[in-house]
Amino acid sequence: MARGVDPVSDRPVYKQIADELRRRIETGRIAPGERLPSESALVAEFGVAHGTIRQAIQLLRSEGLAVAEHGRGVFVRNRPPIRRLAHDRFSRKHREAGKAAYLAEAERENAQPRVDVYFVGPETADTDVAQRLKIRKGSKVLARRRRYLSDGEPTELATSFIPWDLAKGTPMTEINPGPGGVYARIEDAGRRLGRFTEEVSARMPTPDEARALRLAAGTPVLTLVRVAYDVEDQPVEMCDTVMSAEHFVLNYELPAD
Amino acid sequence: MARGVDPVSDRPVYKQIADELRRRIETGRIAPGERLPSESALVAEFGVAHGTIRQAIQLLRSEGLAVAEHGRGVFVRNRPPIRRLAHDRFSRKHREAGKAAYLAEAERENAQPRVDVYFVGPETADTDVAQRLKIRKGSKVLARRRRYLSDGEPTELATSFIPWDLAKGTPMTEINPGPGGVYARIEDAGRRLGRFTEEVSARMPTPDEARALRLAAGTPVLTLVRVAYDVEDQPVEMCDTVMSAEHFVLNYELPAD
DNA sequence: CAGTGGTCTAGACCACGAC
DNA sequence: TCGTGGTCTAGACCACTGT
């Protein structure tokens, strides 16, 4: 054993090696974006087996400190710039200016926005959707499944559900719902919006989500379920969102009374 | 190779085994809380090496589907009941009823609340704290570091910072700040609260956080930074919170205007 | 092509929990 | 004590990236 690892310590060797590499990253000795020594170099340096080095690197990857690229090397993760969702994201003034929320946001961030629309069409409401929209399970709803990208990098998967009676025959059923987005069309249909509720949580992504968001292993997702209510407090839309946690900080404001 | 795994497939064997086990979990063939077959049983069943089985199980653990207990076995994770933070968490009516936010919450959940106070005393503001409290970096602040538990299970780590001029000589500097909590004492000091902002994000825990919250490997944390402002919009407190993501759903309400 | 990370084997020994 | 998961070795071969 060459340097830094104590084979008789209680702490497993692979964790000691991870500690040492983590130290190098945190002190900037290996800067963000730089490559770690290759596995074989680390085998030589620490005098351990290939598998042990891989365990150490696996640990750093699960901590989100490093990303491996097959055939190229293991690199120190450079944290991408963070997007901030303001609490006025759904303010009427943006809708009236003809901007959907994500466009208003992208403009503020000077990022190139893109939306991949996966599916727009009728589906039947499952238990969760039905409960939140206060309709019967199995009722027809309009589903809009899409992926948002910023400067080409996927940031967010979103699915909206709108009661079919409200959506049918309107531009909501089109790929592009027009200026101001779906919320503007809901107001066009005479349902003035009153409030939104949002439920935020976090978890590890499913394999599908990790692929669609191009997430590195060990990156969690933020999940957000938003329900829009009209001024009579009837739910008119719900939106289920899965976000790459690294790209987002969600901002909220609460009154003290 | 016994069943289910195709050694010539593109998909690595360990992933195929993880797929098969995931299927058993998702279909309920192995119910939440139940034990998976032991590693040696799986070695026999799939006809692969020990290390390959461990890779498969590692994958399930990183997805949060299974937890390993040394010497006992690997168990299907049973999702714990979820706590919900209402948006009226900091309403004046709770404060006036003499309840700190977490107590009002625990009461609603019928859970046994506990707080471990790690430290209460003066510290100097770092860049982030100073910026949010609009004070000079290095200024003296009161820090209150604590851990919240619900029915004995740790759920949340929180650190509050209060400008020293506001806190000194008040019960805020005591372990127990009295009925209604720190926010009630801030109002006692003549700074009526006007609003709160909250910033929510998610990430993987540091090793320290994982230990203090007794997190299973592969469980992310929600982080929340709250700043309290008085009616003159001066910041009076900030609170940095790290929560076990499994235990929390954060609820917010947004106006449409 | 050489060098990188990714998968897999066969075996050894250790540490923990329950009986 | 026995069965469980955890660590580690030494070596093989594969898949991807760059030149």
XYZ file of C-alpha atoms (C1' of nucleotides) in Angstrom:
552
model
C 0.000 0.000 0.000
C 1.618 3.171 -1.131
C 0.203 6.362 0.283
C -2.596 7.471 2.496
C -4.354 4.155 2.941
C -4.090 2.202 6.147
C -5.010 -1.428 5.488
C -5.555 -2.200 9.169
C -7.868 0.759 9.778
C -11.540 0.129 10.552
C -12.445 2.258 7.581
C -12.522 0.144 4.423
C -9.711 0.826 1.994
C -12.050 1.868 -0.816
C -13.584 4.538 1.434
C -10.135 5.784 2.397
C -9.249 6.090 -1.270
C -12.524 7.900 -1.941
C -11.718 10.224 0.974
C -8.345 11.021 -0.527
C -9.791 11.706 -3.970
C -12.600 13.756 -2.470
C -9.989 15.830 -0.663
C -8.184 16.485 -3.915
C -11.416 17.608 -5.519
C -12.501 19.815 -2.653
C -9.140 21.511 -2.354
C -9.149 22.156 -6.083
C -6.108 19.989 -6.710
C -8.292 18.348 -9.321
C -10.462 21.137 -10.672
C -14.041 20.873 -11.983
C -14.021 19.390 -15.464
C -10.591 17.862 -15.017
C -9.873 14.170 -15.310
C -9.091 11.971 -12.348
C -6.090 9.653 -12.626
C -7.023 6.583 -14.632
C -8.094 3.442 -12.829
C -4.839 1.734 -13.606
C -2.872 4.748 -12.367
C -4.824 4.577 -9.098
C -4.228 0.828 -8.860
C -0.500 1.596 -9.043
C -0.665 4.582 -6.710
C -2.602 2.905 -3.914
C -1.383 -0.614 -4.486
C -4.824 -2.210 -4.503
C -6.863 -4.247 -6.948
C -8.837 -2.830 -9.843
C -12.134 -3.665 -8.134
C -11.233 -1.685 -5.046
C -10.463 1.418 -7.096
C -13.756 0.999 -8.892
C -15.604 0.841 -5.561
C -13.973 4.120 -4.529
C -14.880 5.821 -7.793
C -18.405 4.412 -7.610
C -18.778 6.107 -4.234
C -17.711 9.483 -5.612
C -20.112 9.061 -8.504
C -22.984 8.270 -6.169
C -22.150 11.453 -4.275
C -22.432 13.397 -7.491
C -18.802 14.520 -7.309
C -17.578 12.708 -10.403
C -18.905 11.433 -13.698
C -17.406 8.590 -15.711
C -17.198 8.656 -19.485
C -16.548 5.314 -21.034
C -13.291 5.265 -22.948
C -12.357 8.809 -21.903
C -11.950 8.932 -18.152
C -13.557 10.011 -14.904
C -14.114 13.723 -14.578
C -14.845 16.073 -11.714
C -18.390 17.264 -12.102
C -18.724 20.936 -12.832
C -21.953 22.157 -11.406
C -24.081 23.687 -14.134
C -25.553 27.155 -13.676
C -28.749 27.095 -11.744
C -32.158 28.115 -12.961
C -34.473 29.757 -10.519
C -38.200 29.448 -10.663
C -39.683 32.644 -9.371
C -42.907 32.604 -7.419
C -44.458 34.916 -9.977
C -43.918 32.293 -12.656
C -47.614 32.061 -13.391
C -48.537 35.678 -12.973
C -51.232 37.011 -15.223
C -48.940 39.680 -16.570
C -46.790 37.053 -18.265
C -49.853 35.364 -19.707
C -51.179 38.649 -20.985
C -47.813 39.378 -22.547
C -48.352 36.154 -24.479
C -45.561 34.249 -22.805
C -45.836 30.766 -21.410
C -44.051 30.416 -18.091
C -41.000 28.614 -19.424
C -40.483 31.191 -22.132
C -40.593 34.068 -19.686
C -38.062 32.169 -17.650
C -35.723 31.333 -20.486
C -35.745 34.977 -21.500
C -34.638 35.999 -18.026
C -31.868 33.395 -18.078
C -30.673 34.215 -21.595
C -30.967 30.540 -22.464
C -32.123 29.007 -25.713
C -35.400 27.227 -24.864
C -36.730 24.187 -26.663
C -39.708 21.935 -26.096
C -40.025 18.378 -27.353
C -43.670 17.447 -27.412
C -43.983 13.719 -26.906
C -47.736 13.370 -26.988
C -50.867 15.498 -27.000
C -54.182 13.714 -26.933
C -56.905 12.085 -24.903
C -56.179 9.666 -22.059
C -58.218 8.314 -19.177
C -57.634 9.715 -15.708
C -55.904 7.444 -13.222
C -56.710 7.575 -9.517
C -54.281 10.374 -8.736
C -55.245 12.610 -11.651
C -58.952 12.051 -11.013
C -58.643 12.922 -7.370
C -56.719 16.117 -7.965
C -58.987 17.302 -10.777
C -62.066 16.211 -8.801
C -63.393 14.074 -11.605
C -64.292 10.389 -11.830
C -61.511 7.892 -12.274
C -61.454 6.763 -15.895
C -62.864 10.053 -17.191
C -61.434 11.371 -20.436
C -58.736 14.000 -20.026
C -56.398 15.800 -22.381
C -52.804 14.804 -21.687
C -49.857 16.892 -22.849
C -46.516 15.123 -22.379
C -43.381 17.113 -23.111
C -39.730 17.713 -22.360
C -38.132 21.097 -21.844
C -34.560 21.849 -22.827
C -32.357 24.818 -22.128
C -29.440 25.425 -24.494
C -29.980 21.876 -25.699
C -29.684 20.338 -22.244
C -32.812 18.569 -20.991
C -33.987 20.046 -17.721
C -37.540 18.976 -17.116
C -40.263 16.483 -18.043
C -43.829 17.652 -17.685
C -47.248 16.161 -18.214
C -50.386 18.267 -18.013
C -53.887 16.899 -17.594
C -56.969 18.941 -18.439
C -60.560 17.740 -18.179
C -61.680 16.804 -21.687
C -64.845 18.909 -21.502
C -62.694 21.966 -20.972
C -60.066 21.154 -23.587
C -62.040 19.744 -26.495
C -62.244 21.853 -29.588
C -59.691 24.375 -28.298
C -56.044 24.988 -29.292
C -55.080 23.094 -26.112
C -55.449 19.914 -28.133
C -52.858 21.176 -30.615
C -49.138 20.652 -30.303
C -48.723 24.397 -29.892
C -51.509 25.886 -27.786
C -50.691 29.471 -28.837
C -49.510 32.621 -27.042
C -49.520 32.500 -23.237
C -49.728 28.730 -23.268
C -52.404 26.412 -21.969
C -53.256 28.662 -19.037
C -54.115 31.497 -21.409
C -56.431 29.140 -23.333
C -58.131 28.050 -20.119
C -58.884 31.684 -19.369
C -60.076 32.128 -22.970
C -62.568 29.374 -22.232
C -64.033 31.575 -19.511
C -62.396 29.947 -16.516
C -60.460 32.761 -14.876
C -57.588 31.352 -12.838
C -57.628 31.928 -9.098
C -54.753 30.071 -7.528
C -52.230 27.277 -7.911
C -51.072 24.693 -5.416
C -47.711 23.008 -5.719
C -46.410 19.902 -3.969
C -42.660 19.460 -4.051
C -40.682 16.372 -3.231
C -37.492 14.620 -4.294
C -36.463 11.069 -5.119
C -34.088 9.103 -7.279
C -35.081 8.971 -10.953
C -36.454 5.922 -12.694
C -34.190 4.586 -15.455
C -36.511 6.147 -18.064
C -36.315 9.542 -16.422
C -32.549 9.335 -16.092
C -32.306 8.683 -19.808
C -34.704 11.429 -20.870
C -33.019 14.008 -18.636
C -29.507 12.684 -19.338
C -28.858 12.463 -15.625
C -25.544 11.285 -14.260
C -25.794 8.349 -11.878
C -26.530 9.503 -8.373
C -28.410 12.645 -9.388
C -31.819 13.018 -7.761
C -34.890 14.607 -9.277
C -37.269 17.165 -7.888
C -40.906 16.332 -8.465
C -43.595 18.958 -8.537
C -47.331 18.471 -8.840
C -49.151 21.682 -9.626
C -52.918 22.062 -9.643
C -54.539 25.155 -11.156
C -57.898 26.278 -9.769
C -60.289 28.807 -11.236
C -61.743 31.670 -9.221
C -64.575 29.381 -8.135
C -61.916 27.017 -6.769
C -62.642 24.271 -9.273
C -59.518 22.479 -10.484
C -58.938 23.100 -14.180
C -55.517 21.570 -14.776
C -52.837 19.523 -13.107
C -49.222 19.280 -14.134
C -46.783 16.619 -13.062
C -43.171 17.733 -13.414
C -39.880 15.907 -12.967
C -36.789 18.104 -12.867
C -33.093 17.459 -12.767
C -32.381 18.578 -9.190
C -29.067 20.119 -10.182
C -30.697 22.581 -12.527
C -33.331 23.953 -10.222
C -33.938 25.966 -7.144
C -37.620 26.579 -6.526
C -38.543 29.939 -5.005
C -41.673 30.515 -2.977
C -43.080 33.326 -0.938
C -45.285 32.859 2.096
C -47.306 35.462 3.976
C -46.820 35.697 7.731
C -50.529 35.757 8.508
C -27.080 -19.422 -16.393
C -30.300 -20.613 -14.967
C -33.318 -18.423 -15.560
C -34.161 -15.097 -17.040
C -30.664 -13.957 -17.853
C -29.299 -13.981 -21.381
C -25.493 -13.915 -21.255
C -25.198 -12.859 -24.883
C -27.620 -9.951 -24.585
C -26.320 -6.400 -24.893
C -27.732 -5.662 -21.476
C -25.209 -6.557 -18.779
C -26.119 -9.582 -16.715
C -26.210 -7.632 -13.456
C -28.766 -5.255 -14.921
C -30.869 -8.156 -16.147
C -30.820 -9.631 -12.660
C -31.735 -6.255 -11.184
C -34.587 -6.051 -13.719
C -35.881 -9.441 -12.622
C -35.717 -8.553 -8.931
C -37.316 -5.179 -9.590
C -40.128 -6.978 -11.371
C -40.679 -9.205 -8.346
C -40.805 -6.174 -6.110
C -43.114 -4.161 -8.332
C -45.551 -7.024 -8.818
C -45.626 -7.602 -5.093
C -44.092 -11.059 -5.325
C -41.653 -9.736 -2.771
C -43.678 -7.365 -0.623
C -42.442 -4.212 1.143
C -40.515 -5.150 4.266
C -39.842 -8.664 3.020
C -36.391 -10.106 2.531
C -34.879 -10.717 -0.869
C -33.245 -14.106 -1.471
C -29.785 -14.149 0.067
C -26.787 -13.387 -2.113
C -25.725 -17.017 -2.133
C -29.253 -18.097 -3.086
C -29.144 -15.643 -5.991
C -25.700 -16.885 -7.005
C -27.223 -20.360 -7.251
C -30.431 -19.217 -8.956
C -28.789 -17.136 -11.681
C -25.577 -19.100 -11.962
C -23.291 -16.077 -11.707
C -20.515 -14.944 -9.397
C -21.020 -13.298 -6.040
C -19.765 -9.961 -7.350
C -22.326 -9.889 -10.128
C -25.166 -10.430 -7.665
C -23.790 -7.665 -5.499
C -23.733 -5.306 -8.493
C -27.398 -6.065 -9.138
C -28.367 -5.464 -5.522
C -26.274 -2.293 -5.431
C -28.309 -0.989 -8.338
C -31.600 -1.642 -6.556
C -30.246 0.056 -3.447
C -29.201 3.112 -5.410
C -32.727 3.282 -6.806
C -34.065 3.315 -3.274
C -35.967 0.055 -3.808
C -34.039 -2.050 -1.323
C -32.020 -1.618 1.849
C -29.302 -3.976 3.067
C -28.855 -4.859 6.724
C -25.540 -6.394 7.513
C -25.934 -9.888 8.899
C -29.715 -9.938 8.341
C -30.449 -9.621 4.666
C -31.628 -7.261 1.956
C -35.154 -5.974 2.386
C -37.690 -4.295 0.142
C -38.006 -0.703 1.263
C -41.376 0.146 2.710
C -42.060 3.758 2.054
C -42.658 5.521 5.358
C -45.728 7.669 5.842
C -45.284 11.115 4.466
C -45.351 14.361 6.353
C -46.820 17.332 4.657
C -45.741 20.870 5.314
C -48.722 23.089 4.870
C -48.299 26.552 3.443
C -49.856 27.978 6.605
C -47.018 26.477 8.617
C -45.886 29.861 9.846
C -49.270 31.474 10.266
C -49.627 33.947 13.097
C -52.487 31.944 14.563
C -50.157 29.081 15.413
C -47.670 31.469 16.952
C -50.349 33.136 18.992
C -51.541 29.734 20.159
C -48.026 29.289 21.519
C -47.022 26.553 19.117
C -43.828 26.446 17.155
C -44.348 25.271 13.579
C -43.038 21.771 14.066
C -45.216 21.218 17.103
C -48.365 22.299 15.295
C -47.372 19.885 12.559
C -46.623 16.943 14.803
C -49.971 17.436 16.470
C -51.724 17.189 13.137
C -49.786 14.032 12.295
C -50.258 12.367 15.673
C -46.533 11.833 15.859
C -44.313 12.072 18.903
C -42.060 15.061 18.261
C -38.561 15.477 19.641
C -35.824 18.046 19.127
C -32.139 17.484 19.737
C -30.468 20.833 20.178
C -26.861 20.558 19.044
C -25.755 24.119 19.628
C -27.150 27.523 20.499
C -24.754 30.429 20.615
C -22.905 33.142 18.743
C -21.149 32.537 15.438
C -19.867 34.787 12.687
C -21.867 35.107 9.488
C -20.385 33.488 6.388
C -20.916 34.973 2.930
C -24.232 33.275 2.322
C -25.750 34.071 5.707
C -24.547 37.659 5.564
C -26.000 38.199 2.123
C -29.390 36.801 2.993
C -29.638 38.692 6.281
C -28.257 41.841 4.630
C -25.487 42.227 7.188
C -21.723 42.401 6.870
C -19.801 39.185 6.413
C -18.181 38.234 9.699
C -20.873 39.945 11.783
C -21.962 38.206 14.946
C -25.131 36.145 14.632
C -26.992 33.781 16.912
C -26.884 30.248 15.487
C -29.341 27.575 16.577
C -28.402 24.104 15.278
C -30.863 21.298 15.895
C -32.301 18.004 14.711
C -35.981 17.163 14.602
C -37.315 13.661 15.149
C -40.750 12.197 14.678
C -41.587 9.077 16.662
C -37.869 8.697 17.275
C -36.951 8.790 13.565
C -34.772 11.713 12.491
C -36.456 13.732 9.758
C -34.780 17.081 9.531
C -31.655 19.091 10.367
C -32.110 22.819 10.785
C -29.869 25.762 11.535
C -31.278 29.216 12.206
C -29.289 32.430 12.079
C -30.494 35.625 13.730
C -28.618 38.943 13.784
C -26.987 39.204 17.195
C -28.377 42.666 17.877
C -31.857 41.238 17.618
C -31.228 38.077 19.606
C -29.004 39.202 22.448
C -30.545 39.199 25.901
C -33.708 37.440 24.711
C -34.907 33.834 25.247
C -33.772 33.130 21.665
C -30.311 32.538 23.096
C -31.695 29.826 25.387
C -32.007 26.178 24.391
C -35.768 26.530 24.618
C -36.946 29.875 23.267
C -40.412 29.544 24.823
C -43.999 29.294 23.492
C -44.449 29.977 19.795
C -40.742 29.488 19.149
C -38.150 31.908 17.855
C -40.582 33.674 15.543
C -42.789 34.584 18.499
C -39.746 36.041 20.279
C -38.821 38.077 17.211
C -42.273 39.619 17.270
C -41.921 40.174 21.036
C -38.845 42.213 20.175
C -41.075 44.530 18.162
C -40.283 43.195 14.692
C -43.650 42.137 13.324
C -43.207 39.466 10.654
C -44.317 40.321 7.138
C -43.353 37.492 4.832
C -41.127 34.478 4.323
C -39.248 33.332 1.261
C -38.277 29.738 0.744
C -35.796 28.239 -1.719
C -36.149 24.527 -2.291
C -33.702 22.205 -3.951
C -32.517 18.616 -3.721
C -29.172 16.831 -3.745
C -27.426 13.785 -2.376
C -26.551 14.051 1.315
C -23.050 14.513 2.658
C -21.813 11.569 4.738
C -22.454 13.602 7.916
C -26.025 14.337 6.924
C -26.669 10.726 5.988
C -25.521 9.667 9.439
C -27.497 12.286 11.357
C -30.690 11.538 9.412
C -30.046 7.784 9.312
C -30.514 7.787 5.558
C -30.282 4.622 3.511
C -27.754 4.761 0.708
C -29.231 6.349 -2.378
C -31.729 8.537 -0.535
C -31.633 12.199 -1.535
C -32.299 15.181 0.712
C -34.484 18.198 0.197
C -32.832 21.464 1.156
C -34.780 24.530 2.109
C -33.495 27.997 2.873
C -36.101 30.190 4.504
C -35.684 33.885 5.170
C -38.100 35.718 7.448
C -38.709 39.428 6.815
C -40.432 41.923 9.059
C -43.200 44.222 7.841
C -40.548 46.724 6.811
C -39.026 44.014 4.648
C -35.858 43.748 6.685
C -34.575 40.182 7.047
C -34.736 39.050 10.675
C -33.898 35.355 10.447
C -32.730 32.712 8.030
C -33.084 28.989 8.453
C -31.200 26.345 6.556
C -32.967 22.986 6.559
C -31.953 19.562 5.285
C -34.739 16.989 5.129
C -34.902 13.316 4.355
C -36.666 13.487 0.985
C -38.691 10.378 1.722
C -40.384 11.965 4.686
C -41.489 15.190 3.126
C -43.776 16.707 0.602
C -43.709 20.496 0.666
C -46.971 22.259 -0.057
C -47.186 25.753 -1.457
C -49.911 28.006 -2.705
C -49.485 30.619 -5.405
C -51.851 33.375 -6.465
C -52.746 33.646 -10.147
C -52.173 37.369 -10.300
C -3.891 1.039 -32.390
C -3.277 2.039 -27.187
C -5.614 3.585 -23.247
C -9.771 4.248 -20.949
C -13.745 2.556 -18.187
C -17.227 -1.614 -17.760
C -18.271 -6.396 -16.800
C -17.424 -10.823 -14.813
C -15.179 -14.793 -12.431
C -13.585 -17.712 -8.475
C -12.116 -17.505 -4.547
C -10.691 -15.701 0.263
C -11.592 -13.591 4.533
C -14.101 -10.301 7.648
C -18.086 -8.330 10.473
C -22.592 -8.567 12.015
C -27.055 -10.787 13.728
C -29.752 -14.430 15.312
C -30.101 -18.721 17.431
C -22.132 -21.503 15.465
C -24.061 -20.526 11.048
C -25.861 -17.648 7.603
C -26.007 -13.054 6.272
C -23.926 -9.062 3.801
C -19.189 -6.405 3.141
C -14.453 -6.134 1.495
C -10.679 -7.443 -1.393
C -7.677 -9.907 -4.803
C -5.823 -11.265 -9.403
C -6.904 -11.888 -13.451
C -9.694 -12.097 -17.901
C -12.156 -10.040 -21.530
C -15.283 -6.461 -23.610
C -16.709 -1.707 -25.321
C -15.767 2.883 -26.136
C -12.669 7.046 -27.436
C -9.039 9.100 -29.480
C -5.017 9.003 -32.797
